[in-house]
Amino acid sequence: MPSRPLNDYISVDCVIFGYNGQELQVLLVDRTLTNNSTGQPEFTDLTLTGNHIYEDETIEQAAYRVLFDLTGLKNVFLDQFKTFAHPDRLKKENDRRWLIHDGRDPDKRIVSIGYFALLATQNITLEWKGRNVKWVPVSEVGELAFDHNQILEEALIALRNKIKQEPIGFELLPEKFSLTQLQNIYEVILSTELDKRNFRKKIARMKYLIPTDEKQTGVAHKPARLYVFSREVYEKTKKELFDFTV
Amino acid sequence: MPSRPLNDYISVDCVIFGYNGQELQVLLVDRTLTNNSTGQPEFTDLTLTGNHIYEDETIEQAAYRVLFDLTGLKNVFLDQFKTFAHPDRLKKENDRRWLIHDGRDPDKRIVSIGYFALLATQNITLEWKGRNVKWVPVSEVGELAFDHNQILEEALIALRNKIKQEPIGFELLPEKFSLTQLQNIYEVILSTELDKRNFRKKIARMKYLIPTDEKQTGVAHKPARLYVFSREVYEKTKKELFDFTV
DNA sequence: ATAGTTAGTGTTACTTTAACACTTAATTAA
DNA sequence: TTAATTAAGTGTTAAAGTAACACTAACTAT
């Protein structure tokens, strides 16, 4: 089990994206302080989730640990997208928000290795005891502490690039999902609208989306057929795509 | 100017790719030790180029500094592709190669932030005084020190992904280049063969490759027309490509 | 029963891709 | 000077993919 931090200066930050069937969300830690005498919040303060890397684990293991501690999930899509440094941290020494993180000296939190994770938010119960975490729609995220707005922005760029290249949309959905749900994922992430018939024709060419015999239940309209993603078929058929941009 | 290292544990490693008109190369540092009594090399040892991050610079500035110190070039294509850690470094304490790097304690060199750079190797004179650096064809790279084989492998993957999405091939060529040279870049990096006519038709659609009035000289065949890349036109026309993989 | 809602399905014009061979313009060798 | 050598440069066609477009089917709620 993890013991000592590898290094006080290095952490992983996880941009945990969730999808509730409507919109893309991100999991944030609320570090709002309440003034002891007035009972009013002294200031509100939100951050991404993150932690140190322990000396007996890889960076990736640290990122999975952060995820597991929060969600209890182990098989989550995770992608390292960029590493950030804060050489200008000294300029911020009067910014109170840099001084309370974890009670540690924030000056030491210099390098953060950014991961983004994808998960379906239904039937997830958040588990980080002693922390106040919540889902916030990406479109409604306000000012975050540290440079976390920048990290979130870069995570979104990485997510958009990734989804254009690999079929990762289903990672935001339950195991069985409808094609309309999948289409909505692409529309939300790429901020575009897609034609339903063309989308389904494209899917039909991909062999790794397998129709099941199940249908939606309890919906007040024609129930959609449910599909599953077959990683096995995907790995077999993904054969390098050699098209390129000159 | 850079002064103290930000942190002994963190470095940037630059995978510097070069193209000589024939094959893709990578710049390596030769740390071969010569035995004082016999005059024979005690062992050979190659690494990627890298250095610490200084406390008054960003990660990216550190990477540019490494590049500038070696090549004297400032406007080089540079892309941060992945960050690596070595939690298993203790297992390697009997491996001599981990003990001589820079004369520093190699145990401290734990996290390296990987960048890859692209440049044309003709008329580059290597400038890192006191270091023995050389170009090695990527296909002929043998065993490297530390985990540098892994870093190189990941850099190649990142380069292949990048060139499929953005026109960066010209970064490996002189300012003026022929279409055949550009095609060769794609063939070498993607390990494939491309049809000359189809390649040129694809280019014709892209407006940012501008023909000049100049031609090759001194070649024993029909001289090729030379082209330049227009970043200005590229930025105007790159408009999000919304095609995606389901 | 009917109103409301989302699922599911085909055709066509256009664009892109893939496969394929000969002529041109320079240098070098005879 | 002529011929040999080498890489540059160019067009057509069939197949596949993309984009644009509208109606019927199946379920729930009232």
mmCIF file of C-alpha atoms in Angstrom, chain A residues 16 27 64-74 76 119 123-128 135:
data_model
loop_
_atom_site.group_PDB
_atom_site.id
_atom_site.type_symbol
_atom_site.label_atom_id
_atom_site.label_comp_id
_atom_site.label_asym_id
_atom_site.label_seq_id
_atom_site.Cartn_x
_atom_site.Cartn_y
_atom_site.Cartn_z
ATOM 1 C CA ILE A 16 -12.888 13.406 -14.105
ATOM 2 C CA LEU A 27 -15.981 16.349 -10.711
ATOM 3 C CA TYR A 64 -6.068 5.332 -10.676
ATOM 4 C CA ARG A 65 -5.798 5.608 -6.901
ATOM 5 C CA VAL A 66 -7.268 9.121 -6.916
ATOM 6 C CA LEU A 67 -10.115 7.842 -9.045
ATOM 7 C CA PHE A 68 -10.738 4.799 -6.902
ATOM 8 C CA ASP A 69 -10.728 6.782 -3.674
ATOM 9 C CA LEU A 70 -13.413 9.054 -5.093
ATOM 10 C CA THR A 71 -15.608 6.711 -7.036
ATOM 11 C CA GLY A 72 -14.834 3.182 -5.890
ATOM 12 C CA LEU A 73 -14.326 2.297 -9.553
ATOM 13 C CA LYS A 74 -11.305 0.454 -10.889
ATOM 14 C CA VAL A 76 -12.098 3.567 -15.650
ATOM 15 C CA LEU A 119 -17.271 7.630 -16.551
ATOM 16 C CA ASN A 123 -25.243 4.881 -9.987
ATOM 17 C CA ILE A 124 -21.914 6.333 -8.927
ATOM 18 C CA THR A 125 -21.743 7.221 -5.243
ATOM 19 C CA LEU A 126 -18.931 9.560 -4.406
ATOM 20 C CA GLU A 127 -16.736 8.136 -1.707
ATOM 21 C CA TRP A 128 -14.038 10.543 -0.722
ATOM 22 C CA TRP A 135 -20.456 17.172 -10.306
#
